[in-house]
Amino acid sequence: MWTKNSAGLFRPQNRPDEGDSPSGSKMAANKVKDDVELDEMEDEEDAGDGVVVSKRSLLGALNQYQNVLEMMQALSPSVKRRLKALKRLQFEATKVEAQFYQEYHELEMKYEALYQPFRDKRKEIVNGAHEPTDQESEWPSDDEKEDDLCDETTKMKIEDVAADSKPAAAAEDKNKKNEPEKGIPDFWLTIFKNVGILSEMVQEHDEPILKNLKDIVVTLTDKPMGFNLDFYFAPNDFFNNAVLTKHYEMKCEPDEGDPFSFEGPEIVKCTGCTIDWKKGKNVTVKVVKKKQKHRSRGSVRTVTRTVQNDSFFNFFDPPAVEDENEMDDHIQSLLTADFEIGHYIRERIVPNAVLFFTGEALEDEDYEEEEEMEDEDEEEGENEGGGGVVNKASLRNAAAGNPNECKQQ
C-alpha cells in the first residue's frame, strides 16, 4: 500500500511490526539494536553520501523506545484494559475520518465541474482558438514597462526593414515579423521542462511530440474512488491517439492489519493506455545491435534486439502488479514515483498551469522546500536533546538511515 506523506504525496506504507506483545517487544528492541550497531559500522562508508545519522540520536531513540516498552510491561492489567478501550475508541474515530475523506472527495467532484469552464477557456487561449479581449487581458504585471519597451523596439525594427528597399528577403522577413502568433506556443512542454519532477522524465526525443500536447484534463471518479489524467494531443506524426489516459485508483478505508496508520485516501493502483505509434516513431523503445562470435567456427554475426528507451511516454505503461506483497524493491520504487507524479499533476500542475509556465509557482515550491528543510533540522535537534516521544516508525526510519523521516509525535 502507499500512503500520503506530509508533502501530500504517496509513499509505501510501513507494515505492522511485532512490538505489541512482550515477546514481540523484545524482538523489536533487539532488531533495532542490531540495526543501530550495523548503521554505526556503515557510518564511515556512508559519510561521503551525506546520509550519516548521529549516533547520539540513534542511541537516544533506542533508549527512549526501550523505556516505553518497559513502562508498558509494568502497567497493571486494569490499566492495560483501559488502554484497549481507548484504542477501540481511536479505531471508531478513524472510521469517521474515512467517512470525512469520502465526502470530501464527493465535494471535490462537485467543484471540479465548476472549475472546468475556466479550464476550457484556458485551453482555447493556449491553442489560439480564442483571442482574449482587452478586458479579459486586464491584469497587473511587473513587466508592463519592459513589454512597452519591447513593443517600441519591435516597431522601430519593422520600420527600418520597411524602409530598406534592398532585397526581397527583407520584405519576406518583415512579413514573418508581422505574422500574428497564435495562442501560447509550447505551453505544456514549457511547464514540463520547468518542473523538476517532470523535467527528469522528458527526454530530447520527447519534446517534438509534447509540442502537440493541447490540454490535460483531470476527471475524478467515485466508484471506485480515483481520478483520470487525460492528455489531449493535436494530430501529429508520431501516434494516432487523440487522447492518452492514465487512471489512478484510490482506497479510503483503514487497513485491517494496521488501522492506526490511516492518514486519508491512498493510491493503490494505476493503469495506462496503449499508444498507437506510427511506423518507426515509437520513442519508448530502441534497437540495440550486438556482435556475437561463434565458439568453434570463429564467425561473427550481428544480433539486433529491441529494448526499452527512456521516455516521458513510459508514463502510460506502468508496471503491472498482481500481488503487492511479492513486489521487488525496483517495482515498488517505480510505482511510488509514478503515484507521486500523478498526484502532483492532479493537485498542482493542472489547477495552476499558467503559474508553472511563468515560473511563479516554482518560487512557491522553493519556499515550501526550504521551510520543510528547516523543520527537519529543528526536529533532528530535538531528537539529539532527548525530548519528545519516539514511536516505532520513527525508530525504524532512524535505524534505516533516514533522519528526515525520524520525527517526533
CSV table of C-alpha atoms in Angstrom, one decimal:
chain,number,residue,atom,x,y,z
A,1,MET,CA,0.0,0.0,0.0
A,2,TRP,CA,1.0,3.6,-0.4
A,3,THR,CA,0.1,6.4,2.0
A,4,LYS,CA,0.2,10.2,1.7
A,5,ASN,CA,3.1,11.8,3.5
A,6,SER,CA,3.4,15.3,4.9
A,7,ALA,CA,4.2,16.7,1.4
A,8,GLY,CA,0.8,15.4,0.1
A,9,LEU,CA,2.5,12.7,-1.9
A,10,PHE,CA,2.3,8.9,-1.7
A,11,ARG,CA,4.8,6.5,-0.3
A,12,PRO,CA,4.9,2.8,0.6
A,13,GLN,CA,3.0,2.1,3.8
A,14,ASN,CA,5.0,0.6,6.7
A,15,ARG,CA,3.8,-2.8,7.7
A,16,PRO,CA,3.0,-3.5,11.4
A,17,ASP,CA,5.8,-4.9,13.4
A,18,GLU,CA,6.0,-7.3,16.3
A,19,GLY,CA,6.2,-4.8,19.1
A,20,ASP,CA,2.6,-5.3,20.5
A,21,SER,CA,3.3,-8.3,22.7
A,22,PRO,CA,6.0,-8.6,25.5
A,23,SER,CA,8.0,-11.2,23.4
A,24,GLY,CA,7.4,-9.2,20.3
A,25,SER,CA,8.6,-6.0,22.1
A,26,LYS,CA,11.9,-7.7,23.0
A,27,MET,CA,12.3,-8.9,19.4
A,28,ALA,CA,11.7,-5.5,18.1
A,29,ALA,CA,14.1,-3.8,20.5
A,30,ASN,CA,16.8,-6.4,19.7
A,31,LYS,CA,16.3,-5.9,16.0
A,32,VAL,CA,16.5,-2.1,16.3
A,33,LYS,CA,19.7,-2.5,18.4
A,34,ASP,CA,21.2,-4.7,15.8
A,35,ASP,CA,20.2,-2.2,13.1
A,36,VAL,CA,21.8,0.6,15.1
A,37,GLU,CA,25.1,-1.3,15.5
A,38,LEU,CA,25.1,-2.1,11.8
A,39,ASP,CA,24.4,1.6,11.0
A,40,GLU,CA,27.4,2.6,13.2
A,41,MET,CA,29.6,0.2,11.3
A,42,GLU,CA,28.5,1.8,8.0
A,43,ASP,CA,28.8,5.4,9.1
A,44,GLU,CA,32.3,5.9,7.7
A,45,GLU,CA,31.3,4.3,4.4
A,46,ASP,CA,28.1,6.5,4.0
A,47,ALA,CA,29.8,9.7,5.1
A,48,GLY,CA,30.6,10.7,1.5
A,49,ASP,CA,26.9,10.4,0.6
A,50,GLY,CA,25.8,12.7,3.4
A,51,VAL,CA,23.4,10.2,4.9
A,52,VAL,CA,25.1,9.6,8.3
A,53,VAL,CA,22.7,9.6,11.2
A,54,SER,CA,24.0,10.9,14.5
A,55,LYS,CA,25.0,8.0,16.8
A,56,ARG,CA,23.8,10.0,19.8
A,57,SER,CA,20.4,10.5,18.2
A,58,LEU,CA,20.1,6.8,17.4
A,59,LEU,CA,21.1,5.6,20.8
A,60,GLY,CA,18.8,8.2,22.4
A,61,ALA,CA,15.9,7.0,20.3
A,62,LEU,CA,16.7,3.4,21.2
A,63,ASN,CA,16.8,4.2,24.9
A,64,GLN,CA,13.5,6.1,24.8
A,65,TYR,CA,11.8,3.2,23.0
A,66,GLN,CA,13.1,0.7,25.5
A,67,ASN,CA,11.9,2.9,28.3
A,68,VAL,CA,8.4,3.0,26.7
A,69,LEU,CA,8.4,-0.8,26.4
A,70,GLU,CA,9.4,-1.3,30.0
A,71,MET,CA,6.7,1.1,31.1
A,72,MET,CA,4.0,-0.7,29.1
A,73,GLN,CA,5.1,-4.0,30.5
A,74,ALA,CA,4.9,-2.7,34.1
A,75,LEU,CA,1.3,-1.4,33.7
A,76,SER,CA,-1.3,-3.3,35.7
A,77,PRO,CA,-3.9,-5.4,33.9
A,78,SER,CA,-6.7,-3.0,34.7
A,79,VAL,CA,-4.7,-0.1,33.1
A,80,LYS,CA,-3.9,-2.2,30.0
A,81,ARG,CA,-7.6,-3.0,29.7
A,82,ARG,CA,-8.5,0.7,29.7
A,83,LEU,CA,-5.8,1.4,27.1
A,84,LYS,CA,-7.5,-1.2,24.9
A,85,ALA,CA,-10.8,0.6,25.3
A,86,LEU,CA,-9.1,3.8,24.2
A,87,LYS,CA,-7.7,2.1,21.2
A,88,ARG,CA,-11.2,0.9,20.3
A,89,LEU,CA,-12.4,4.5,20.5
A,90,GLN,CA,-9.5,5.5,18.3
A,91,PHE,CA,-10.5,2.9,15.8
A,92,GLU,CA,-14.1,4.1,15.7
A,93,ALA,CA,-12.8,7.7,15.2
A,94,THR,CA,-10.7,6.5,12.3
A,95,LYS,CA,-13.8,5.2,10.6
A,96,VAL,CA,-15.4,8.6,11.0
A,97,GLU,CA,-12.3,10.2,9.5
A,98,ALA,CA,-12.5,7.8,6.5
A,99,GLN,CA,-16.1,9.0,6.0
A,100,PHE,CA,-15.0,12.6,6.1
A,101,TYR,CA,-12.5,12.0,3.3
A,102,GLN,CA,-15.1,10.1,1.2
A,103,GLU,CA,-17.5,13.1,1.5
A,104,TYR,CA,-14.6,15.5,0.8
A,105,HIS,CA,-13.9,13.6,-2.4
A,106,GLU,CA,-17.6,14.0,-3.4
A,107,LEU,CA,-17.4,17.7,-2.7
A,108,GLU,CA,-14.2,17.8,-4.9
A,109,MET,CA,-16.2,16.2,-7.7
A,110,LYS,CA,-18.9,18.8,-7.5
A,111,TYR,CA,-16.4,21.7,-7.6
A,112,GLU,CA,-14.4,20.1,-10.5
A,113,ALA,CA,-17.4,20.7,-12.6
A,114,LEU,CA,-17.4,24.3,-11.6
A,115,TYR,CA,-13.7,24.7,-12.4
A,116,GLN,CA,-14.0,23.1,-15.8
A,117,PRO,CA,-15.4,26.2,-17.7
A,118,PHE,CA,-12.3,28.2,-16.7
A,119,ARG,CA,-10.0,25.4,-17.9
A,120,ASP,CA,-11.9,25.1,-21.2
A,121,LYS,CA,-11.3,28.8,-21.7
A,122,ARG,CA,-7.7,28.4,-20.9
A,123,LYS,CA,-7.4,25.6,-23.5
A,124,GLU,CA,-9.0,27.9,-26.1
A,125,ILE,CA,-6.5,30.7,-25.4
A,126,VAL,CA,-3.5,28.4,-25.2
A,127,ASN,CA,-4.3,26.8,-28.6
A,128,GLY,CA,-5.3,30.0,-30.4
A,129,ALA,CA,-9.0,29.3,-30.6
A,130,HIS,CA,-9.9,32.4,-28.7
A,131,GLU,CA,-8.1,35.7,-28.6
A,132,PRO,CA,-8.6,37.5,-25.3
A,133,THR,CA,-10.3,40.9,-25.3
A,134,ASP,CA,-8.7,43.9,-23.7
A,135,GLN,CA,-11.0,43.4,-20.7
A,136,GLU,CA,-10.1,39.7,-20.4
A,137,SER,CA,-6.4,40.6,-20.6
A,138,GLU,CA,-6.5,43.2,-17.9
A,139,TRP,CA,-4.1,42.1,-15.2
A,140,PRO,CA,-1.4,44.0,-13.3
A,141,SER,CA,2.1,43.0,-14.4
A,142,ASP,CA,5.6,43.8,-13.1
A,143,ASP,CA,6.8,43.6,-16.7
A,144,GLU,CA,4.5,46.1,-18.3
A,145,LYS,CA,7.2,48.8,-18.8
A,146,GLU,CA,9.5,46.2,-20.2
A,147,ASP,CA,6.8,45.0,-22.5
A,148,ASP,CA,6.1,48.5,-23.7
A,149,LEU,CA,9.9,48.9,-24.4
A,150,CYS,CA,9.9,45.7,-26.4
A,151,ASP,CA,6.9,46.8,-28.4
A,152,GLU,CA,8.7,50.1,-29.3
A,153,THR,CA,11.9,48.3,-30.2
A,154,THR,CA,9.9,45.9,-32.4
A,155,LYS,CA,8.1,48.8,-34.1
A,156,MET,CA,11.4,50.6,-34.9
A,157,LYS,CA,12.9,47.4,-36.4
A,158,ILE,CA,9.8,46.9,-38.6
A,159,GLU,CA,10.0,50.5,-39.8
A,160,ASP,CA,13.7,50.1,-40.6
A,161,VAL,CA,13.1,46.9,-42.6
A,162,ALA,CA,10.2,48.6,-44.5
A,163,ALA,CA,12.5,51.5,-45.3
A,164,ASP,CA,15.1,49.2,-46.7
A,165,SER,CA,14.4,48.7,-50.4
A,166,LYS,CA,17.3,46.3,-51.0
A,167,PRO,CA,16.5,42.6,-51.2
A,168,ALA,CA,13.2,40.7,-51.4
A,169,ALA,CA,14.4,38.7,-48.4
A,170,ALA,CA,14.0,41.7,-46.2
A,171,ALA,CA,10.4,42.0,-47.3
A,172,GLU,CA,9.9,38.3,-46.5
A,173,ASP,CA,11.4,38.8,-43.1
A,174,LYS,CA,9.1,41.7,-42.4
A,175,ASN,CA,6.1,39.5,-43.3
A,176,LYS,CA,7.3,36.9,-40.8
A,177,LYS,CA,7.6,39.5,-38.1
A,178,ASN,CA,4.1,40.9,-38.8
A,179,GLU,CA,2.5,37.5,-38.9
A,180,PRO,CA,0.5,37.0,-35.7
A,181,GLU,CA,1.5,34.3,-33.3
A,182,LYS,CA,-1.4,32.0,-32.3
A,183,GLY,CA,-2.0,31.0,-28.7
A,184,ILE,CA,0.9,30.3,-26.4
A,185,PRO,CA,3.4,28.1,-28.2
A,186,ASP,CA,4.8,25.0,-26.3
A,187,PHE,CA,2.7,25.8,-23.3
A,188,TRP,CA,2.6,22.4,-21.7
A,189,LEU,CA,6.1,21.4,-22.9
A,190,THR,CA,7.5,24.5,-21.2
A,191,ILE,CA,5.7,23.6,-18.0
A,192,PHE,CA,7.1,20.1,-18.1
A,193,LYS,CA,10.6,21.4,-18.6
A,194,ASN,CA,10.1,24.0,-15.8
A,195,VAL,CA,9.0,21.4,-13.1
A,196,GLY,CA,11.8,19.3,-11.8
A,197,ILE,CA,9.8,16.2,-11.1
A,198,LEU,CA,8.6,16.2,-14.7
A,199,SER,CA,11.7,17.5,-16.5
A,200,GLU,CA,13.6,14.4,-15.4
A,201,MET,CA,11.1,12.3,-17.4
A,202,VAL,CA,11.2,14.4,-20.6
A,203,GLN,CA,13.9,13.3,-23.0
A,204,GLU,CA,15.1,15.3,-26.0
A,205,HIS,CA,13.3,12.9,-28.4
A,206,ASP,CA,10.0,13.6,-26.4
A,207,GLU,CA,10.0,17.3,-27.0
A,208,PRO,CA,8.7,17.3,-30.6
A,209,ILE,CA,5.8,15.1,-29.5
A,210,LEU,CA,4.9,17.2,-26.4
A,211,LYS,CA,4.8,20.3,-28.6
A,212,ASN,CA,1.5,18.8,-29.8
A,213,LEU,CA,0.0,18.5,-26.3
A,214,LYS,CA,-3.1,20.7,-26.3
A,215,ASP,CA,-4.5,20.1,-22.8
A,216,ILE,CA,-4.5,18.0,-19.7
A,217,VAL,CA,-7.9,17.3,-18.0
A,218,VAL,CA,-8.5,15.8,-14.6
A,219,THR,CA,-11.6,13.7,-14.1
A,220,LEU,CA,-12.5,12.5,-10.6
A,221,THR,CA,-14.2,9.1,-10.3
A,222,ASP,CA,-16.3,7.8,-7.4
A,223,LYS,CA,-16.7,4.0,-7.6
A,224,PRO,CA,-14.0,3.1,-7.1
A,225,MET,CA,-12.6,6.4,-5.8
A,226,GLY,CA,-9.8,7.7,-8.1
A,227,PHE,CA,-9.1,10.1,-10.9
A,228,ASN,CA,-8.1,10.1,-14.6
A,229,LEU,CA,-5.5,12.2,-16.3
A,230,ASP,CA,-6.4,12.8,-19.9
A,231,PHE,CA,-3.7,14.2,-22.2
A,232,TYR,CA,-5.1,15.7,-25.4
A,233,PHE,CA,-2.9,15.8,-28.5
A,234,ALA,CA,-3.2,17.6,-31.8
A,235,PRO,CA,-2.8,15.3,-34.9
A,236,ASN,CA,0.9,14.5,-35.2
A,237,ASP,CA,3.5,12.4,-37.0
A,238,PHE,CA,4.2,10.1,-34.0
A,239,PHE,CA,1.0,8.3,-33.0
A,240,ASN,CA,-2.7,8.1,-33.9
A,241,ASN,CA,-4.2,8.6,-30.4
A,242,ALA,CA,-6.1,11.8,-29.8
A,243,VAL,CA,-6.1,11.2,-26.1
A,244,LEU,CA,-3.7,9.4,-23.8
A,245,THR,CA,-5.2,8.4,-20.4
A,246,LYS,CA,-3.7,7.4,-17.1
A,247,HIS,CA,-6.1,6.1,-14.4
A,248,TYR,CA,-5.4,6.1,-10.6
A,249,GLU,CA,-7.4,4.1,-8.2
A,250,MET,CA,-7.6,5.1,-4.5
A,251,LYS,CA,-8.5,3.5,-1.3
A,252,CYS,CA,-10.2,5.4,1.5
A,253,GLU,CA,-10.6,3.0,4.5
A,254,PRO,CA,-8.3,1.9,7.3
A,255,ASP,CA,-6.1,-1.1,6.7
A,256,GLU,CA,-7.3,-4.1,8.8
A,257,GLY,CA,-3.7,-5.0,9.7
A,258,ASP,CA,-2.7,-1.5,10.7
A,259,PRO,CA,-5.8,0.7,11.2
A,260,PHE,CA,-4.0,3.5,13.0
A,261,SER,CA,-1.7,4.2,10.1
A,262,PHE,CA,-4.7,5.7,8.2
A,263,GLU,CA,-4.0,9.2,7.0
A,264,GLY,CA,-6.6,9.7,4.3
A,265,PRO,CA,-7.0,8.4,0.7
A,266,GLU,CA,-4.1,6.5,-0.7
A,267,ILE,CA,-3.4,5.5,-4.3
A,268,VAL,CA,-3.3,1.7,-4.6
A,269,LYS,CA,-3.2,1.1,-8.3
A,270,CYS,CA,-2.7,2.8,-11.7
A,271,THR,CA,-3.3,1.8,-15.3
A,272,GLY,CA,-2.1,3.4,-18.5
A,273,CYS,CA,-3.2,3.0,-22.1
A,274,THR,CA,-1.9,1.6,-25.4
A,275,ILE,CA,-0.2,4.1,-27.6
A,276,ASP,CA,-0.8,3.5,-31.3
A,277,TRP,CA,2.6,4.5,-32.6
A,278,LYS,CA,3.1,5.2,-36.3
A,279,LYS,CA,5.8,3.1,-38.0
A,280,GLY,CA,9.3,3.9,-36.8
A,281,LYS,CA,8.1,6.6,-34.4
A,282,ASN,CA,8.0,4.7,-31.1
A,283,VAL,CA,10.3,6.7,-28.8
A,284,THR,CA,9.8,4.3,-25.9
A,285,VAL,CA,12.0,1.6,-27.5
A,286,LYS,CA,15.3,1.5,-29.2
A,287,VAL,CA,17.2,-1.1,-31.3
A,288,VAL,CA,20.4,-2.4,-29.9
A,289,LYS,CA,23.0,-4.2,-32.0
A,290,LYS,CA,25.3,-6.7,-30.5
A,291,LYS,CA,28.1,-8.8,-32.2
A,292,GLN,CA,28.3,-12.5,-31.4
A,293,LYS,CA,31.3,-14.7,-32.2
A,294,HIS,CA,30.8,-18.4,-32.9
A,295,ARG,CA,32.8,-20.5,-30.4
A,296,SER,CA,34.0,-23.2,-32.9
A,297,ARG,CA,34.0,-21.6,-36.3
A,298,GLY,CA,35.0,-18.1,-35.1
A,299,SER,CA,32.5,-16.4,-37.4
A,300,VAL,CA,30.9,-13.2,-36.2
A,301,ARG,CA,27.2,-12.2,-36.6
A,302,THR,CA,25.3,-9.1,-35.6
A,303,VAL,CA,22.2,-9.6,-33.5
A,304,THR,CA,19.6,-6.9,-33.0
A,305,ARG,CA,17.1,-6.7,-30.2
A,306,THR,CA,14.6,-4.1,-29.0
A,307,VAL,CA,14.9,-2.7,-25.5
A,308,GLN,CA,13.1,-0.1,-23.5
A,309,ASN,CA,14.2,3.5,-24.1
A,310,ASP,CA,14.0,6.4,-21.6
A,311,SER,CA,10.9,8.5,-22.4
A,312,PHE,CA,8.2,10.5,-20.9
A,313,PHE,CA,5.7,8.2,-22.6
A,314,ASN,CA,6.7,5.3,-20.5
A,315,PHE,CA,4.4,7.1,-18.0
A,316,PHE,CA,1.5,5.5,-19.8
A,317,ASP,CA,2.8,1.9,-19.4
A,318,PRO,CA,3.3,1.5,-15.6
A,319,PRO,CA,4.4,-1.9,-14.3
A,320,ALA,CA,1.5,-4.4,-13.7
A,321,VAL,CA,1.2,-5.7,-10.1
A,322,GLU,CA,-0.8,-8.7,-9.3
A,323,ASP,CA,0.3,-9.2,-5.7
A,324,GLU,CA,1.8,-6.2,-3.9
A,325,ASN,CA,3.3,-8.5,-1.2
A,326,GLU,CA,5.6,-10.0,-3.8
A,327,MET,CA,6.8,-6.8,-5.4
A,328,ASP,CA,10.6,-6.3,-5.6
A,329,ASP,CA,12.2,-3.0,-4.5
A,330,HIS,CA,12.6,-1.8,-8.1
A,331,ILE,CA,9.0,-2.2,-9.0
A,332,GLN,CA,7.9,-0.6,-5.7
A,333,SER,CA,10.2,2.3,-6.3
A,334,LEU,CA,8.8,2.8,-9.8
A,335,LEU,CA,5.2,2.8,-8.6
A,336,THR,CA,5.9,5.1,-5.7
A,337,ALA,CA,7.4,7.6,-8.1
A,338,ASP,CA,4.5,7.2,-10.5
A,339,PHE,CA,1.9,7.8,-7.8
A,340,GLU,CA,3.7,10.9,-6.7
A,341,ILE,CA,3.9,12.3,-10.2
A,342,GLY,CA,0.2,11.5,-10.9
A,343,HIS,CA,-0.8,13.2,-7.7
A,344,TYR,CA,1.3,16.2,-8.4
A,345,ILE,CA,-0.1,16.7,-11.9
A,346,ARG,CA,-3.6,16.5,-10.5
A,347,GLU,CA,-3.1,18.7,-7.4
A,348,ARG,CA,-0.6,21.2,-8.6
A,349,ILE,CA,0.1,21.3,-12.4
A,350,VAL,CA,-3.4,21.3,-13.9
A,351,PRO,CA,-5.0,23.8,-11.4
A,352,ASN,CA,-2.1,26.2,-11.6
A,353,ALA,CA,-0.7,25.7,-15.1
A,354,VAL,CA,-0.2,29.3,-16.0
A,355,LEU,CA,1.8,29.9,-12.8
A,356,PHE,CA,4.1,27.0,-13.6
A,357,PHE,CA,4.6,28.4,-17.2
A,358,THR,CA,5.6,31.8,-15.9
A,359,GLY,CA,7.6,30.3,-13.0
A,360,GLU,CA,5.7,32.0,-10.2
A,361,ALA,CA,4.5,28.6,-8.8
A,362,LEU,CA,8.1,27.4,-8.9
A,363,GLU,CA,9.1,30.2,-6.5
A,364,ASP,CA,6.4,28.9,-4.1
A,365,GLU,CA,7.8,25.4,-4.4
A,366,ASP,CA,11.3,26.6,-3.5
A,367,TYR,CA,10.0,28.4,-0.4
A,368,GLU,CA,8.0,25.3,0.7
A,369,GLU,CA,11.0,23.1,0.3
A,370,GLU,CA,13.2,25.5,2.3
A,371,GLU,CA,10.6,25.5,5.1
A,372,GLU,CA,10.4,21.7,5.2
A,373,MET,CA,14.2,21.5,5.5
A,374,GLU,CA,14.2,24.0,8.4
A,375,ASP,CA,11.5,22.0,10.2
A,376,GLU,CA,13.5,18.8,9.7
A,377,ASP,CA,16.6,20.4,11.2
A,378,GLU,CA,14.7,21.5,14.2
A,379,GLU,CA,13.2,18.0,14.8
A,380,GLU,CA,16.7,16.5,14.5
A,381,GLY,CA,18.0,18.9,17.1
A,382,GLU,CA,15.1,17.9,19.5
A,383,ASN,CA,15.9,14.2,19.0
A,384,GLU,CA,19.5,14.8,19.9
A,385,GLY,CA,18.4,16.5,23.1
A,386,GLY,CA,16.3,13.5,24.1
A,387,GLY,CA,13.0,15.4,24.2
A,388,GLY,CA,9.6,14.1,23.0
A,389,VAL,CA,8.3,10.6,22.4
A,390,VAL,CA,9.8,8.5,19.6
A,391,ASN,CA,7.4,6.0,18.1
A,392,LYS,CA,8.3,2.7,16.3
A,393,ALA,CA,8.1,4.2,12.8
A,394,SER,CA,10.5,7.0,13.9
A,395,LEU,CA,12.9,4.4,15.2
A,396,ARG,CA,12.8,2.3,12.1
A,397,ASN,CA,13.5,5.4,10.0
A,398,ALA,CA,16.4,6.3,12.2
A,399,ALA,CA,17.9,2.8,12.1
A,400,ALA,CA,17.4,2.8,8.3
A,401,GLY,CA,19.5,5.9,7.9
A,402,ASN,CA,16.6,8.3,7.1
A,403,PRO,CA,16.9,11.1,9.6
A,404,ASN,CA,14.5,13.4,7.7
A,405,GLU,CA,11.7,10.9,8.5
A,406,CYS,CA,12.6,10.4,12.1
A,407,LYS,CA,10.1,12.8,13.5
A,408,GLN,CA,8.6,13.2,17.0
A,409,GLN,CA,5.0,12.8,17.6
